[in-house]
Amino acid sequence: MLLAANWKMYGSPAQLAAYCEELLPQLEGCPHQVVLCPPFPLLPQAVMLCAGSEVSVGAQNCHWAREGAFTGEVSPYLLAEMGVSWVIIAHSERRKLFGETDDTALARAKAAQEAGLSVIFCVGETLAEREGGETLSVLQRQTGVLAGLDPQKLVIAYEPVWAIGTGHNATPAQVAEAHAFIHERLQELTGQAVPVLYGGSVKPQNAGELLATPGVAGALVGGASLDAGSFFAIIQAAPVAGAKG
Ligand code: PGA
């Protein structure tokens, strides 16, 4: 399974050092793939601390150009050169708060893959969309742009917006339905099976059940990933069948 920690805009150098000191020794021989995504300025430290460990490092966004006059943006080529191997694209906070669209998200994902990064591409419906019976049509639209991407360097994260940071995770039945739909879509669009993670209020208490749900290949964890102990408990709850080969 793939377990990714999305630190969002939290953390500090001291926190990262303590986190890695606690987590990395516990992960020796871990059968799962673990990705740590701290804020941009902490990436070099994370790459250094995680070198030779079971943990890969990811960014939380990147631009679609190699370089240029784009003040405040970060090139995927720079990330790759620095030893970052993953990037989260189209997180719902980017979509909702920073104007990310399906098309800009696709441009970022394409450039990231061209730079050699693997992409965790986020999709998911809002509460109003779910209540309006539009969940599957939203997922259909959000995944519709993905046909041109390299399926070998692509993971989808199904993150219902209403479940993110709210403490209300989706039920296994809701997760199973969405994951089955996304699997079918990605197979249709890319000709290959693409892993689908679940994200949204994953915690040590619900991780076992969510990760055992059919079609779930891992988790994208926000709040509960900030504490090394609770992220490790989530990793430990992941079933070993279907782990990285
Ligand atoms: P959460 O966030 O685990 O805090 O709900 C998940 C995410 O935003 O990726």
JSON list of N, CA and C in Angstrom, two decimals, residues 6 8-9 40 59-64 72-74 87-102 104-105 108 120 122 159 161 164:
[
{"chain": "A", "resi": 6, "resn": "ASN", "atom": "N", "xyz": [0.37, 14.32, 4.10]},
{"chain": "A", "resi": 6, "resn": "ASN", "atom": "CA", "xyz": [0.25, 15.68, 3.56]},
{"chain": "A", "resi": 6, "resn": "ASN", "atom": "C", "xyz": [0.26, 16.65, 4.73]},
{"chain": "A", "resi": 8, "resn": "LYS", "atom": "N", "xyz": [0.39, 19.82, 4.67]},
{"chain": "A", "resi": 8, "resn": "LYS", "atom": "CA", "xyz": [-0.23, 21.11, 4.37]},
{"chain": "A", "resi": 8, "resn": "LYS", "atom": "C", "xyz": [0.71, 22.24, 4.83]},
{"chain": "A", "resi": 9, "resn": "MET", "atom": "N", "xyz": [0.16, 23.35, 5.36]},
{"chain": "A", "resi": 9, "resn": "MET", "atom": "CA", "xyz": [1.04, 24.46, 5.77]},
{"chain": "A", "resi": 9, "resn": "MET", "atom": "C", "xyz": [1.35, 24.39, 7.26]},
{"chain": "A", "resi": 40, "resn": "PHE", "atom": "N", "xyz": [7.22, 23.34, 1.02]},
{"chain": "A", "resi": 40, "resn": "PHE", "atom": "CA", "xyz": [8.40, 23.48, 0.14]},
{"chain": "A", "resi": 40, "resn": "PHE", "atom": "C", "xyz": [9.73, 23.71, 0.88]},
{"chain": "A", "resi": 59, "resn": "ALA", "atom": "N", "xyz": [6.26, 16.84, -2.84]},
{"chain": "A", "resi": 59, "resn": "ALA", "atom": "CA", "xyz": [5.84, 18.24, -2.70]},
{"chain": "A", "resi": 59, "resn": "ALA", "atom": "C", "xyz": [4.31, 18.27, -2.74]},
{"chain": "A", "resi": 60, "resn": "GLN", "atom": "N", "xyz": [3.76, 19.44, -2.40]},
{"chain": "A", "resi": 60, "resn": "GLN", "atom": "CA", "xyz": [2.30, 19.57, -2.34]},
{"chain": "A", "resi": 60, "resn": "GLN", "atom": "C", "xyz": [1.71, 20.26, -3.56]},
{"chain": "A", "resi": 61, "resn": "ASN", "atom": "N", "xyz": [2.57, 20.67, -4.49]},
{"chain": "A", "resi": 61, "resn": "ASN", "atom": "CA", "xyz": [2.12, 21.36, -5.70]},
{"chain": "A", "resi": 61, "resn": "ASN", "atom": "C", "xyz": [3.36, 21.60, -6.55]},
{"chain": "A", "resi": 62, "resn": "CYS", "atom": "N", "xyz": [3.18, 21.92, -7.82]},
{"chain": "A", "resi": 62, "resn": "CYS", "atom": "CA", "xyz": [4.28, 22.42, -8.64]},
{"chain": "A", "resi": 62, "resn": "CYS", "atom": "C", "xyz": [3.69, 23.17, -9.83]},
{"chain": "A", "resi": 63, "resn": "HIS", "atom": "N", "xyz": [4.54, 23.95, -10.49]},
{"chain": "A", "resi": 63, "resn": "HIS", "atom": "CA", "xyz": [4.08, 24.69, -11.67]},
{"chain": "A", "resi": 63, "resn": "HIS", "atom": "C", "xyz": [4.18, 23.81, -12.92]},
{"chain": "A", "resi": 64, "resn": "TRP", "atom": "N", "xyz": [3.63, 24.30, -14.04]},
{"chain": "A", "resi": 64, "resn": "TRP", "atom": "CA", "xyz": [3.65, 23.50, -15.27]},
{"chain": "A", "resi": 64, "resn": "TRP", "atom": "C", "xyz": [4.79, 23.84, -16.20]},
{"chain": "A", "resi": 72, "resn": "GLY", "atom": "N", "xyz": [6.90, 33.18, -7.21]},
{"chain": "A", "resi": 72, "resn": "GLY", "atom": "CA", "xyz": [6.22, 32.42, -6.17]},
{"chain": "A", "resi": 72, "resn": "GLY", "atom": "C", "xyz": [5.89, 30.99, -6.55]},
{"chain": "A", "resi": 73, "resn": "GLU", "atom": "N", "xyz": [6.21, 30.59, -7.75]},
{"chain": "A", "resi": 73, "resn": "GLU", "atom": "CA", "xyz": [5.91, 29.22, -8.19]},
{"chain": "A", "resi": 73, "resn": "GLU", "atom": "C", "xyz": [7.16, 28.35, -8.10]},
{"chain": "A", "resi": 74, "resn": "VAL", "atom": "N", "xyz": [6.98, 27.03, -8.17]},
{"chain": "A", "resi": 74, "resn": "VAL", "atom": "CA", "xyz": [8.11, 26.10, -8.06]},
{"chain": "A", "resi": 74, "resn": "VAL", "atom": "C", "xyz": [8.08, 25.12, -9.23]},
{"chain": "A", "resi": 87, "resn": "VAL", "atom": "N", "xyz": [4.66, 14.35, -6.16]},
{"chain": "A", "resi": 87, "resn": "VAL", "atom": "CA", "xyz": [4.00, 15.65, -5.96]},
{"chain": "A", "resi": 87, "resn": "VAL", "atom": "C", "xyz": [2.49, 15.44, -5.90]},
{"chain": "A", "resi": 88, "resn": "ILE", "atom": "N", "xyz": [1.85, 16.12, -4.98]},
{"chain": "A", "resi": 88, "resn": "ILE", "atom": "CA", "xyz": [0.39, 16.11, -4.88]},
{"chain": "A", "resi": 88, "resn": "ILE", "atom": "C", "xyz": [-0.14, 17.19, -5.82]},
{"chain": "A", "resi": 89, "resn": "ILE", "atom": "N", "xyz": [-1.08, 16.85, -6.67]},
{"chain": "A", "resi": 89, "resn": "ILE", "atom": "CA", "xyz": [-1.66, 17.83, -7.59]},
{"chain": "A", "resi": 89, "resn": "ILE", "atom": "C", "xyz": [-3.18, 17.86, -7.40]},
{"chain": "A", "resi": 90, "resn": "ALA", "atom": "N", "xyz": [-3.74, 19.06, -7.51]},
{"chain": "A", "resi": 90, "resn": "ALA", "atom": "CA", "xyz": [-5.20, 19.25, -7.52]},
{"chain": "A", "resi": 90, "resn": "ALA", "atom": "C", "xyz": [-5.86, 18.92, -6.18]},
{"chain": "A", "resi": 91, "resn": "HIS", "atom": "N", "xyz": [-5.13, 19.09, -5.09]},
{"chain": "A", "resi": 91, "resn": "HIS", "atom": "CA", "xyz": [-5.77, 18.93, -3.78]},
{"chain": "A", "resi": 91, "resn": "HIS", "atom": "C", "xyz": [-6.99, 19.85, -3.71]},
{"chain": "A", "resi": 92, "resn": "SER", "atom": "N", "xyz": [-8.02, 19.45, -3.01]},
{"chain": "A", "resi": 92, "resn": "SER", "atom": "CA", "xyz": [-9.26, 20.25, -3.01]},
{"chain": "A", "resi": 92, "resn": "SER", "atom": "C", "xyz": [-9.03, 21.65, -2.43]},
{"chain": "A", "resi": 93, "resn": "GLU", "atom": "N", "xyz": [-8.03, 21.79, -1.54]},
{"chain": "A", "resi": 93, "resn": "GLU", "atom": "CA", "xyz": [-7.73, 23.14, -1.04]},
{"chain": "A", "resi": 93, "resn": "GLU", "atom": "C", "xyz": [-7.15, 24.01, -2.15]},
{"chain": "A", "resi": 94, "resn": "ARG", "atom": "N", "xyz": [-6.39, 23.42, -3.05]},
{"chain": "A", "resi": 94, "resn": "ARG", "atom": "CA", "xyz": [-5.90, 24.16, -4.23]},
{"chain": "A", "resi": 94, "resn": "ARG", "atom": "C", "xyz": [-7.08, 24.51, -5.14]},
{"chain": "A", "resi": 95, "resn": "ARG", "atom": "N", "xyz": [-7.98, 23.55, -5.32]},
{"chain": "A", "resi": 95, "resn": "ARG", "atom": "CA", "xyz": [-9.12, 23.80, -6.21]},
{"chain": "A", "resi": 95, "resn": "ARG", "atom": "C", "xyz": [-10.01, 24.90, -5.64]},
{"chain": "A", "resi": 96, "resn": "LYS", "atom": "N", "xyz": [-10.28, 24.80, -4.33]},
{"chain": "A", "resi": 96, "resn": "LYS", "atom": "CA", "xyz": [-11.25, 25.71, -3.72]},
{"chain": "A", "resi": 96, "resn": "LYS", "atom": "C", "xyz": [-10.67, 27.08, -3.40]},
{"chain": "A", "resi": 97, "resn": "LEU", "atom": "N", "xyz": [-9.46, 27.12, -2.88]},
{"chain": "A", "resi": 97, "resn": "LEU", "atom": "CA", "xyz": [-8.91, 28.39, -2.37]},
{"chain": "A", "resi": 97, "resn": "LEU", "atom": "C", "xyz": [-7.96, 29.09, -3.33]},
{"chain": "A", "resi": 98, "resn": "PHE", "atom": "N", "xyz": [-7.41, 28.35, -4.30]},
{"chain": "A", "resi": 98, "resn": "PHE", "atom": "CA", "xyz": [-6.36, 28.94, -5.14]},
{"chain": "A", "resi": 98, "resn": "PHE", "atom": "C", "xyz": [-6.65, 28.81, -6.63]},
{"chain": "A", "resi": 99, "resn": "GLY", "atom": "N", "xyz": [-7.91, 28.60, -6.97]},
{"chain": "A", "resi": 99, "resn": "GLY", "atom": "CA", "xyz": [-8.31, 28.68, -8.37]},
{"chain": "A", "resi": 99, "resn": "GLY", "atom": "C", "xyz": [-7.85, 27.55, -9.27]},
{"chain": "A", "resi": 100, "resn": "GLU", "atom": "N", "xyz": [-7.47, 26.43, -8.67]},
{"chain": "A", "resi": 100, "resn": "GLU", "atom": "CA", "xyz": [-7.06, 25.30, -9.51]},
{"chain": "A", "resi": 100, "resn": "GLU", "atom": "C", "xyz": [-8.25, 24.78, -10.31]},
{"chain": "A", "resi": 101, "resn": "THR", "atom": "N", "xyz": [-8.04, 24.57, -11.60]},
{"chain": "A", "resi": 101, "resn": "THR", "atom": "CA", "xyz": [-9.11, 23.99, -12.43]},
{"chain": "A", "resi": 101, "resn": "THR", "atom": "C", "xyz": [-8.66, 22.62, -12.92]},
{"chain": "A", "resi": 102, "resn": "ASP", "atom": "N", "xyz": [-9.58, 21.89, -13.55]},
{"chain": "A", "resi": 102, "resn": "ASP", "atom": "CA", "xyz": [-9.20, 20.58, -14.11]},
{"chain": "A", "resi": 102, "resn": "ASP", "atom": "C", "xyz": [-8.04, 20.76, -15.10]},
{"chain": "A", "resi": 104, "resn": "THR", "atom": "N", "xyz": [-5.71, 23.36, -15.37]},
{"chain": "A", "resi": 104, "resn": "THR", "atom": "CA", "xyz": [-4.41, 23.75, -14.80]},
{"chain": "A", "resi": 104, "resn": "THR", "atom": "C", "xyz": [-3.82, 22.56, -14.03]},
{"chain": "A", "resi": 105, "resn": "ALA", "atom": "N", "xyz": [-4.68, 21.79, -13.40]},
{"chain": "A", "resi": 105, "resn": "ALA", "atom": "CA", "xyz": [-4.20, 20.61, -12.66]},
{"chain": "A", "resi": 105, "resn": "ALA", "atom": "C", "xyz": [-3.55, 19.63, -13.63]},
{"chain": "A", "resi": 108, "resn": "ARG", "atom": "N", "xyz": [-0.10, 20.85, -14.67]},
{"chain": "A", "resi": 108, "resn": "ARG", "atom": "CA", "xyz": [0.90, 20.63, -13.61]},
{"chain": "A", "resi": 108, "resn": "ARG", "atom": "C", "xyz": [1.31, 19.15, -13.57]},
{"chain": "A", "resi": 120, "resn": "ILE", "atom": "N", "xyz": [0.40, 12.29, -7.31]},
{"chain": "A", "resi": 120, "resn": "ILE", "atom": "CA", "xyz": [-0.82, 11.91, -6.57]},
{"chain": "A", "resi": 120, "resn": "ILE", "atom": "C", "xyz": [-1.87, 12.94, -6.97]},
{"chain": "A", "resi": 122, "resn": "CYS", "atom": "N", "xyz": [-5.56, 14.46, -6.96]},
{"chain": "A", "resi": 122, "resn": "CYS", "atom": "CA", "xyz": [-6.71, 14.40, -6.06]},
{"chain": "A", "resi": 122, "resn": "CYS", "atom": "C", "xyz": [-8.03, 14.71, -6.78]},
{"chain": "A", "resi": 159, "resn": "GLU", "atom": "N", "xyz": [-10.67, 12.01, -2.43]},
{"chain": "A", "resi": 159, "resn": "GLU", "atom": "CA", "xyz": [-10.82, 12.76, -1.18]},
{"chain": "A", "resi": 159, "resn": "GLU", "atom": "C", "xyz": [-12.13, 13.54, -1.23]},
{"chain": "A", "resi": 161, "resn": "VAL", "atom": "N", "xyz": [-14.55, 16.16, -0.39]},
{"chain": "A", "resi": 161, "resn": "VAL", "atom": "CA", "xyz": [-14.19, 17.44, 0.24]},
{"chain": "A", "resi": 161, "resn": "VAL", "atom": "C", "xyz": [-14.80, 17.54, 1.64]},
{"chain": "A", "resi": 164, "resn": "ILE", "atom": "N", "xyz": [-12.60, 16.06, 4.46]},
{"chain": "A", "resi": 164, "resn": "ILE", "atom": "CA", "xyz": [-11.24, 16.55, 4.71]},
{"chain": "A", "resi": 164, "resn": "ILE", "atom": "C", "xyz": [-11.21, 17.48, 5.92]}
]
